[in-house]
Coordinates of C-alpha atoms in Angstrom, one line a residue:
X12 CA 0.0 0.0 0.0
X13 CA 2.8 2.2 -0.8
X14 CA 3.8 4.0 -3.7
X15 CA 7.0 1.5 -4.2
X16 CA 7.3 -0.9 -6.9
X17 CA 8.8 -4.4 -8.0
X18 CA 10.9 -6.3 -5.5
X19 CA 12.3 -3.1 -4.5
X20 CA 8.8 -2.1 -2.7
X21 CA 8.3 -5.3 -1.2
X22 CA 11.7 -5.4 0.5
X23 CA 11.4 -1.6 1.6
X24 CA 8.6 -2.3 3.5
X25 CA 11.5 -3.5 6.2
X26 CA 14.8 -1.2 4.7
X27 CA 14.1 2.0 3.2
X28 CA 9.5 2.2 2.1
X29 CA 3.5 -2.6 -2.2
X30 CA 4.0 -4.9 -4.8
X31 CA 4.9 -4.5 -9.0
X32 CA 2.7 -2.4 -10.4
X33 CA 0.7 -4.6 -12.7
X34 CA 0.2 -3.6 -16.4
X35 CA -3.5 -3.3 -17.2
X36 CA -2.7 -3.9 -20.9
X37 CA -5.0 -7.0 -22.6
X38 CA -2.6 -9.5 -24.8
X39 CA -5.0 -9.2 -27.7
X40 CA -6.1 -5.6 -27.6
X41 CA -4.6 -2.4 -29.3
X42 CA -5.1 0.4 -27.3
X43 CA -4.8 4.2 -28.2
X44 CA -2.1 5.9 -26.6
X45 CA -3.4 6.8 -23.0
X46 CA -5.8 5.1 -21.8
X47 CA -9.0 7.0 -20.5
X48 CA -9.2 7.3 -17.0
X49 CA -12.3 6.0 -15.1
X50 CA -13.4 6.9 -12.2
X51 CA -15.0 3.5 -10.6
X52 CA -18.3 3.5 -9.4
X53 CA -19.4 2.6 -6.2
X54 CA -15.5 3.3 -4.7
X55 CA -14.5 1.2 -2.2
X56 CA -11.2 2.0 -0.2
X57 CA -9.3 0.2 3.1
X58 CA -9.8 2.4 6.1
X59 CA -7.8 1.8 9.5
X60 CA -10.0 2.0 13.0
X61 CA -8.2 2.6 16.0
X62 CA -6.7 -1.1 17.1
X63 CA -4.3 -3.6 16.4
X64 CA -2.9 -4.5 13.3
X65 CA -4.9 -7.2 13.0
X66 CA -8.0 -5.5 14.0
X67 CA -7.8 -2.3 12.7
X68 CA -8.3 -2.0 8.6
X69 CA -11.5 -2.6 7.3
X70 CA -13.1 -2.2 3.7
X71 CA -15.5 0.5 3.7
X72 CA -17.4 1.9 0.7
X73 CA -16.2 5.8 -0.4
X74 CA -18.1 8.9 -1.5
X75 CA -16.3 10.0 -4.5
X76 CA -16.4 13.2 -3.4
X77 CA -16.1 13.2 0.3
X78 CA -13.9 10.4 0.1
X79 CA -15.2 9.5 3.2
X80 CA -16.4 6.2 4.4
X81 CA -20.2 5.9 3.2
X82 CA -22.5 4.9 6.0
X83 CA -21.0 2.4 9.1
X84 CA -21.1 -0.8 7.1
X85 CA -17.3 -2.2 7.6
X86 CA -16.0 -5.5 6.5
X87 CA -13.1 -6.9 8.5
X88 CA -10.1 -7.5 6.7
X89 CA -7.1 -8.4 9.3
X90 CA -3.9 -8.6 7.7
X91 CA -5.1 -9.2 4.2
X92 CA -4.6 -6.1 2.4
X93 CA -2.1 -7.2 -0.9
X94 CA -2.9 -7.9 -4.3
X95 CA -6.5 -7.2 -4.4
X96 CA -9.0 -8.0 -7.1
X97 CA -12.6 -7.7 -8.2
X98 CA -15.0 -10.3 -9.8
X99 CA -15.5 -9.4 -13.6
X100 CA -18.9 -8.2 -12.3
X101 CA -17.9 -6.1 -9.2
X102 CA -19.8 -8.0 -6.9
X103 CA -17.3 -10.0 -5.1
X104 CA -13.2 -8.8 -3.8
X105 CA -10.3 -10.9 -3.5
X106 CA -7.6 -10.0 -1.2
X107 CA -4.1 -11.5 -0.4
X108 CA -2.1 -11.2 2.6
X109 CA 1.7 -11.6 4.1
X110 CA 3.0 -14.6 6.0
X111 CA -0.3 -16.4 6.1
X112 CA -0.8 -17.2 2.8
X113 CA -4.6 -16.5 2.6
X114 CA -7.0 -15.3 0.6
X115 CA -10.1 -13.5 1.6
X116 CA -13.5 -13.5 0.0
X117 CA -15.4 -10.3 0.4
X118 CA -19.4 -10.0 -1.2
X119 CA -19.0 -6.0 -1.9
X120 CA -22.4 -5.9 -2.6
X121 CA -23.6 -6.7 0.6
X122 CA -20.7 -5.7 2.4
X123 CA -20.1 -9.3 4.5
X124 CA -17.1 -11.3 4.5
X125 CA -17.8 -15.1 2.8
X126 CA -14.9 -16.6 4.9
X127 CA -10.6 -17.7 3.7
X128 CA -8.6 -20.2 2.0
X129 CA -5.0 -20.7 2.8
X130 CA -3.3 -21.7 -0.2
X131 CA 0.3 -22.2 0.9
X132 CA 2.1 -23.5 4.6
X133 CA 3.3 -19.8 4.6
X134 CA 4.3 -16.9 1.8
X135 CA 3.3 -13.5 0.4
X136 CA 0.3 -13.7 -2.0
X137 CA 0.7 -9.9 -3.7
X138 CA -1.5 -11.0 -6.9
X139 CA -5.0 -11.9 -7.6
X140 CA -6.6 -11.9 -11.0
X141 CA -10.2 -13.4 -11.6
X142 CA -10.4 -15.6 -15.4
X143 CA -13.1 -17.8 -16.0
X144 CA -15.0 -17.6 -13.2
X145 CA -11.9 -18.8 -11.1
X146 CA -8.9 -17.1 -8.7
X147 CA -5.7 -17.2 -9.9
X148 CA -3.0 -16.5 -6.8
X149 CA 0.7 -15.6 -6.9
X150 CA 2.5 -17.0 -3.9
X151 CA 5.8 -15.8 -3.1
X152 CA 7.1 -18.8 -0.6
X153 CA 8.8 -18.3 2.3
X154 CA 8.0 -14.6 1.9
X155 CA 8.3 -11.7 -1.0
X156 CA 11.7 -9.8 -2.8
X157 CA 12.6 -13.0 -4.9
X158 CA 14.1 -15.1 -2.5
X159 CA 12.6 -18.0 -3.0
X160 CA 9.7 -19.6 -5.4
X161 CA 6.6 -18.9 -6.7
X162 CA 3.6 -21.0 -6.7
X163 CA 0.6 -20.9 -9.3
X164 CA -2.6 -21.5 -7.5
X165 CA -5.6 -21.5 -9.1
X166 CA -9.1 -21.3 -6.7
X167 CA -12.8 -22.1 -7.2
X168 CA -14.1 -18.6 -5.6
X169 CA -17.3 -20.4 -5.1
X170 CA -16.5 -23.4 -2.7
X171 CA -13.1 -21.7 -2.1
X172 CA -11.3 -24.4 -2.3
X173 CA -7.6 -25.5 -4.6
X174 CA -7.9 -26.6 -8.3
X175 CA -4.0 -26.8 -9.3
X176 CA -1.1 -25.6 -7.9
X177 CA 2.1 -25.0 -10.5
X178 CA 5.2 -24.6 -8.8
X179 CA 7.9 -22.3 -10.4
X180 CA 11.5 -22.4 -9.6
X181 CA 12.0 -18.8 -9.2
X182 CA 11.2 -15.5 -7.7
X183 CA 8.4 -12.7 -8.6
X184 CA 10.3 -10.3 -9.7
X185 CA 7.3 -8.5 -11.6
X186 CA 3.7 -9.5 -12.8
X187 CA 1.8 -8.3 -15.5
X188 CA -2.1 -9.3 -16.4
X189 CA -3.5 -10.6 -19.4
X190 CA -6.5 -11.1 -21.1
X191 CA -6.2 -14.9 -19.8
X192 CA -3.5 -15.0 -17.3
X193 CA -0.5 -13.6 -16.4
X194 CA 3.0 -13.0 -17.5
X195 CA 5.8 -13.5 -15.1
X196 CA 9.4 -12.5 -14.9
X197 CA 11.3 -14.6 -12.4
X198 CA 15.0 -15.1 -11.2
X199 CA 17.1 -17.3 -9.5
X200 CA 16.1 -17.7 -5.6
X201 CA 19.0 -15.8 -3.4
X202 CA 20.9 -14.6 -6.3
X203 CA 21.2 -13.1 -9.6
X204 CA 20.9 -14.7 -12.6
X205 CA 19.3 -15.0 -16.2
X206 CA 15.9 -13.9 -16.0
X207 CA 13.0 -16.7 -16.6
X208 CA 9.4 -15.6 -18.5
X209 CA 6.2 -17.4 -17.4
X210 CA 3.2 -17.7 -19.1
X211 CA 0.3 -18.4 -17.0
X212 CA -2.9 -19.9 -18.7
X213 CA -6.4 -19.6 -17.2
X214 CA -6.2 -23.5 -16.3
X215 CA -3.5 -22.9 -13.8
X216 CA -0.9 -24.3 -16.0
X217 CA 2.0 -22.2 -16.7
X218 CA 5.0 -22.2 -19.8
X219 CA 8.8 -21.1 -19.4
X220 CA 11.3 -19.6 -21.6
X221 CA 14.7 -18.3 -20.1
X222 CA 15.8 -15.1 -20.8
X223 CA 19.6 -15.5 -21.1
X224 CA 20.8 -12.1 -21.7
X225 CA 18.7 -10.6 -18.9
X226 CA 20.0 -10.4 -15.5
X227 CA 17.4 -10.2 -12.4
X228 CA 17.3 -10.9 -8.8
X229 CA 18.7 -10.4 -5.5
X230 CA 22.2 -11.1 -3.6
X231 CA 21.8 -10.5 -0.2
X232 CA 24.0 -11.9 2.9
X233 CA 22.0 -14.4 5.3
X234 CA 22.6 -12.5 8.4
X235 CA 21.9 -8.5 9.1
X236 CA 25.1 -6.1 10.1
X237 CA 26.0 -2.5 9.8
X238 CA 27.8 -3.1 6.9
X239 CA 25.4 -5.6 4.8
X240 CA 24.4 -4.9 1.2
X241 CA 22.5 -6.5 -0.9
X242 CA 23.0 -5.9 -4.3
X243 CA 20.0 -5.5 -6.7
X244 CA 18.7 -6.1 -9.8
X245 CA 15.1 -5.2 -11.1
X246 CA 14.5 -5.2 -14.6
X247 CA 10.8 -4.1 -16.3
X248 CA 7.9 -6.1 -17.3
X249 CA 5.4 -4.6 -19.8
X250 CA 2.6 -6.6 -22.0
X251 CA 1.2 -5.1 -24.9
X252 CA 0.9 -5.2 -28.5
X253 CA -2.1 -7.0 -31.1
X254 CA 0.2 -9.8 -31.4
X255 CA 0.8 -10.5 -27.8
X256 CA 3.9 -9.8 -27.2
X257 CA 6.2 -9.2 -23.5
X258 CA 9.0 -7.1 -22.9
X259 CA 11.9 -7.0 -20.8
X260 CA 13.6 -4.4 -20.3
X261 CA 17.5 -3.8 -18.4
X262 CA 18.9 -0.8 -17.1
X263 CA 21.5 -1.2 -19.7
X264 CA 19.0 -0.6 -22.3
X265 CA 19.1 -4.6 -23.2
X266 CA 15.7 -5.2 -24.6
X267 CA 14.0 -9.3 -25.0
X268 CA 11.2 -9.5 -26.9
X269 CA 9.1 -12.6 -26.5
X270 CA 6.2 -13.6 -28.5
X271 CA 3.2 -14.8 -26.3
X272 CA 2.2 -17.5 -28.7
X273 CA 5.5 -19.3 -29.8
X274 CA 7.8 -18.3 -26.5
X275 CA 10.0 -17.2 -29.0
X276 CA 12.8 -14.7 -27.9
X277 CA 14.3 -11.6 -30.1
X278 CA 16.8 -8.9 -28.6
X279 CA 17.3 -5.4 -29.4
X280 CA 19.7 -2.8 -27.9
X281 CA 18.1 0.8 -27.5
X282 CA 19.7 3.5 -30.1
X283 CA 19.8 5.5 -27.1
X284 CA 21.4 4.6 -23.4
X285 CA 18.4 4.9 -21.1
X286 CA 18.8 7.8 -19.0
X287 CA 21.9 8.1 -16.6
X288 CA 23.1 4.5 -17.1
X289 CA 26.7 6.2 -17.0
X290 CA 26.7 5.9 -13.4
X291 CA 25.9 2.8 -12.9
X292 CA 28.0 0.3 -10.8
X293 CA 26.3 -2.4 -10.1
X294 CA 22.8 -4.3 -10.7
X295 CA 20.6 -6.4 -8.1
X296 CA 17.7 -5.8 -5.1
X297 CA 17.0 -5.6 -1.3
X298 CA 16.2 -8.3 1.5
X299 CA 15.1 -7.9 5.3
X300 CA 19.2 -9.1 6.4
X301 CA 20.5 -5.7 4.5
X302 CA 21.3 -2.5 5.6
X303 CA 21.9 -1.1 2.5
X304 CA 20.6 -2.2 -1.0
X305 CA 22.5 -1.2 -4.8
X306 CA 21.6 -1.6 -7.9
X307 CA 18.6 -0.7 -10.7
X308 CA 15.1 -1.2 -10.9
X309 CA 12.9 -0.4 -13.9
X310 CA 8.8 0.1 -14.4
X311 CA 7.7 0.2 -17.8
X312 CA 3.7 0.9 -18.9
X313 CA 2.5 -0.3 -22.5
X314 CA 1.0 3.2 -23.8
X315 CA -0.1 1.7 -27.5
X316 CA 1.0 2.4 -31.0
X317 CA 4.3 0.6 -29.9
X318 CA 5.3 3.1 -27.6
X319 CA 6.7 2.0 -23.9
X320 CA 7.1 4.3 -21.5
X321 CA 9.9 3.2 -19.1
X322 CA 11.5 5.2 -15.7
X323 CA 13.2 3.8 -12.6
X324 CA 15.4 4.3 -9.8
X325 CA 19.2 3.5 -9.4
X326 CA 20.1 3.1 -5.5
X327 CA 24.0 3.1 -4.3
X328 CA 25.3 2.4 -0.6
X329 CA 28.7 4.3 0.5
X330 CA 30.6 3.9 3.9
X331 CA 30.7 5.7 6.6
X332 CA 33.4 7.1 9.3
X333 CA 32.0 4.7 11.9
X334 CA 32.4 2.0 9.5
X335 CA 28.1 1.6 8.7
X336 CA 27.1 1.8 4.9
X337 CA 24.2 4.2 3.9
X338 CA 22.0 4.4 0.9
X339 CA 21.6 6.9 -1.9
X340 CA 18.8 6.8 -4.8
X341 CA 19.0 8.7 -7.6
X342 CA 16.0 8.9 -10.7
X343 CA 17.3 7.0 -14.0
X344 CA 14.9 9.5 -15.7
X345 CA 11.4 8.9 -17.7
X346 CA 11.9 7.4 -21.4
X347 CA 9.7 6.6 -23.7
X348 CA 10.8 3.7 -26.3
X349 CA 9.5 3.2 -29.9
X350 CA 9.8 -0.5 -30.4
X351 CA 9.0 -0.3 -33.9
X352 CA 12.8 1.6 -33.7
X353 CA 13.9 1.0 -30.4
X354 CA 14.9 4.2 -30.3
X355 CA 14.0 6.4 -26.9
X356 CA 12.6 9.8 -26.3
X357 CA 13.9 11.5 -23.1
X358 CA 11.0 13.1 -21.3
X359 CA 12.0 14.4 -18.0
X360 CA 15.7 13.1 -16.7
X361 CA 14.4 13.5 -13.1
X362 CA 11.7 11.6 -12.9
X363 CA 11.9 7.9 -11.1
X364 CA 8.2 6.8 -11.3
X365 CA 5.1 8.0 -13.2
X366 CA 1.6 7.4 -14.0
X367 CA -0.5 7.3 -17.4
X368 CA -3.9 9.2 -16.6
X369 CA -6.3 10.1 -19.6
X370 CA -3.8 11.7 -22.3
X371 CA -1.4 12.4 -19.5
X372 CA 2.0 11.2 -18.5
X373 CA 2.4 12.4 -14.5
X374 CA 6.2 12.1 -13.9
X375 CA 7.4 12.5 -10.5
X376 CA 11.2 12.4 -8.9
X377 CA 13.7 12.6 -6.2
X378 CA 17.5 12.1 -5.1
X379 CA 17.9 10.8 -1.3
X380 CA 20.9 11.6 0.5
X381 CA 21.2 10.7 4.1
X382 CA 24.1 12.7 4.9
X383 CA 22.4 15.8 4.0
X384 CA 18.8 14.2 5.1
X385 CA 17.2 15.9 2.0
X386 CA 15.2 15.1 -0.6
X387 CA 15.2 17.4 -3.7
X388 CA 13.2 16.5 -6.4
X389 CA 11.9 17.6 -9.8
X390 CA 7.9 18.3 -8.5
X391 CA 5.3 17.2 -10.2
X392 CA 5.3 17.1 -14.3
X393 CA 2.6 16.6 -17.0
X394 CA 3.6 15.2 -20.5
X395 CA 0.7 15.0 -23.2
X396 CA 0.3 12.3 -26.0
X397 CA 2.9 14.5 -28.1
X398 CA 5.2 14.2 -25.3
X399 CA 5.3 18.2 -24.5
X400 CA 5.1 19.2 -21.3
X401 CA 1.7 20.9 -20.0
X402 CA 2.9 21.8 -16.5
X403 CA 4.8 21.5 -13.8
X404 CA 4.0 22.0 -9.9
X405 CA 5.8 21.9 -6.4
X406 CA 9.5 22.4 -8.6
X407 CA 12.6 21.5 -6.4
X408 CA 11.0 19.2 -4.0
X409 CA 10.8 15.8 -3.8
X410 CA 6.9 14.9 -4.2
X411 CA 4.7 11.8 -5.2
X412 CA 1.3 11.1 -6.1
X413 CA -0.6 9.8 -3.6
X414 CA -3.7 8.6 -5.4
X415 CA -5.3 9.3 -8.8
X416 CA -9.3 9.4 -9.1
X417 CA -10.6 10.8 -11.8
X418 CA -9.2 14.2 -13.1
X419 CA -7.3 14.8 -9.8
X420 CA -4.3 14.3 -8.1
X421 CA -3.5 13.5 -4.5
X422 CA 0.0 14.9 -4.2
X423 CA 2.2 14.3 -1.3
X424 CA 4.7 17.2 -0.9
X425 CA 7.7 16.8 1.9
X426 CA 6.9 18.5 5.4
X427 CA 3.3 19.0 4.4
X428 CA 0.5 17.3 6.7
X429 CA -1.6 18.2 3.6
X430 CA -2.3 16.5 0.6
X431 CA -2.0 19.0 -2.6
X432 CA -5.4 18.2 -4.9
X433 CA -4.3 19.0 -8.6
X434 CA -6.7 19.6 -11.1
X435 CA -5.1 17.3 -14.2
X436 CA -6.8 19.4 -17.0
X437 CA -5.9 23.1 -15.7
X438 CA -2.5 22.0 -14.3
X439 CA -3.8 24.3 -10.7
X440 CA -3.9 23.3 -6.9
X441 CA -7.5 23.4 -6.3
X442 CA -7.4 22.4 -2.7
X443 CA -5.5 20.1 -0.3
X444 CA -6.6 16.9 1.8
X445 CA -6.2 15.8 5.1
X446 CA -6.0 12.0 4.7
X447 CA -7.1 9.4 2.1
X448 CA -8.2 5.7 2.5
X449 CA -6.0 3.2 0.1
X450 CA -8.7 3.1 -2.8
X451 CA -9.2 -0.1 -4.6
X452 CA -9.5 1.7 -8.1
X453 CA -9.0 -1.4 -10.9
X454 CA -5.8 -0.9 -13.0
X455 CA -3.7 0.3 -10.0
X456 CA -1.9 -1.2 -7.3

């Protein structure tokens, strides 16, 4: 429930800050550039009562405008707050949870919890997708960040009970939906490695193809100490194209191309090095034992008409007098990549994440530096489908968006106990907000 993405966000939950952000993109559909944005409707959102953890967050349904719990009616939810998803028809909410390995089955219309299903001893389920009138379930076993292996599970909603369980040796590194599945990009547990694709099929049943000239995963040492690393590697996952296609794309601007159908595999090389790969030392991701994590991680977003759009952060350690190592992050910039080239577009060199809204690119960045305990940033910046810039808000500081409904903007600026509330299509701050529920709005994480 963070803004944090990849194996990076799932580690940072214990080092530095929820799960991949999932590309929404079908396998067999071309979409225009942009995707309209929707505003769901009812809005539902995870709201935390005073209480234990365990006791304390509930789903609640949300006036769009208040966004404020509507009425008292509160469903308990425990620890099961990861990889959320809703039936095909709205009426029904899956939700995963950490450690236990649950799943919990929520009737939204009614607002009353139909009861759980453990599907592993113990892991992290952070996806759900409903295909064919089933669950499909990623488990991440013993726990998230790629450190061990991912299990398929696929679940009758109904009598919530197993179908199949596919076993993969590898890690989640990311996810990404399709029309019938998913697509997976895996490495090797404890360790970087070539890179593994999965194909998962509505059955449960899944299909490999290694990615050999892709490097992914995480190196971390076995015991915590002042001076532990682990070294990272994060590579991006997008899905998109009318011939179902999957990309893979390195910090190093290493591209695999894999056709859905035949799990065949092509490589490119961008024309252009992606953003500030110059200062790049080294590659890999975080675990709970390190103090310190280095390396890349990449998101990419399938915009349509063969255009990726592609940003990241680079994270560094460095050592200090007393012998401890700290962390820096620095943005790798916001690209976008024409695969019918592979050629890239720089959009805004600051930027390390961003979000596709409407006919809008929001790009957002910062640089951490704890010796300094600052966080300058580029603001907030809007690119349109012709990739010019419309505005740019809050320059110089390090800000991120909160949450997206509609045509607004919940902006988090540094030593603010205010939301900003941006207007999208003037580009103005029209107001500011105390505090938000997490809203379960489809196509986000």
């Amino acid at each position: 429930m963070s803004r944090s993405s990849g194996l990076v966000g799932l580690a940072l939950i214990v080092l530095v800050s929820l799960p991949a952000s999932v590309s929404s993109a079908r396998r067999t559909d071309v979409q225009p550039p942009f995707v309209a944005a929707v505003e769901p409707s009812p809005l539902f959102g995870i709201v935390s009562d005073p209480g234990p953890p365990e006791e304390a967050l509930k789903l609640a349904r949300i006036d769009p405008v208040s966004l404020g719990p509507l009425g008292s009616e509160r469903v308990p939810l425990g620890l099961h707050s990861f990889g959320w998803s809703f039936s095909p028809d709205g009426s029904r909410l899956v939700l995963g949870s950490d450690g236990s390995a649950e799943l919990r089955f929520v009737d939204v219309e009614h607002m009353t919890a139909l009861g759980d299903l453990r599907v592993a001893q113990a892991g992290f389920v952070g996806n759900t997708a409903w295909v064919n009138g089933n669950v499909l379930a990623l488990v991440q076993e013993p726990g998230c960040c790629s450190v061990g292996t991912t299990s398929v599970v696929l679940v009758d909603p109904r009598e919530r009970r197993i179908l199949r369980r596919t076993e993969l040796d590898g890690g989640l590194v990311r996810a990404a939906r399709t029309g019938q599945g998913y697509v997976l990009l895996l490495a090797p547990p404890h360790s970087i490695g070539p890179a593994v694709l999965a194909v998962v099929h509505a059955d449960g049943s899944a299909q490999t193809v290694p990615l050999d000239e892709i490097l992914a995963g995480i190196d971390a040492p076995a015991e915590y100490s002042p001076r532990s690393v682990a070294w990272i590697r994060e590579p991006a996952l997008v899905v998109g194209g009318a011939a179902g296609r999957a990309f893979v794309i390195s910090a190093s601007g290493n591209v695999a191309d894999i056709d859905l159908d035949s799990l065949t595999v092509e490589y490119h090389t961008l024309s252009a090095r992606v953003s500030l790969l110059g200062r790049l030392r080294n590659w890999l991701e975080p675990a709970a034992s390190a103090k310190a994590i280095d390396g890349p991680v990449r998101r990419a977003v399938w915009l349509g008409d063969g255009l990726i759009a592609l940003a990241g952060i680079d994270y560094s350690h460095w050592l200090t007098r007393k012998g401890e190592v700290g962390n820096r992050s620095n943005p790798a910039g916001l690209d976008v990549i024409d695969t019918r080239s592979w050629s890239v577009r720089a959009l805004e060199r600051g930027a390390d994440d961003f979000h596709v809204v409407g006919r809008q690119i929001l790009a957002t960045g910062s640089r951490w530096n704890p010796k300094t305990g600052r966080r300058p940033g580029m603001g907030l910046a809007a690119y349109g489908p012709d990739g010019r810039r419309q505005f740019r808000l809050f320059a110089g500081q390090g800000v991120f968006v909160d949450a997206v409904l509609g045509r607004r903007a919940f902006v988090n600026v540094p030593d603010k106990s205010w939301l900003r509330i941006v207007d999208l299509a003037t580009g103005r701050v029209v107001g500011r907000w105390e505090k938000l529920p997490y809203l379960l709005v489809p196509g986000t994480d």
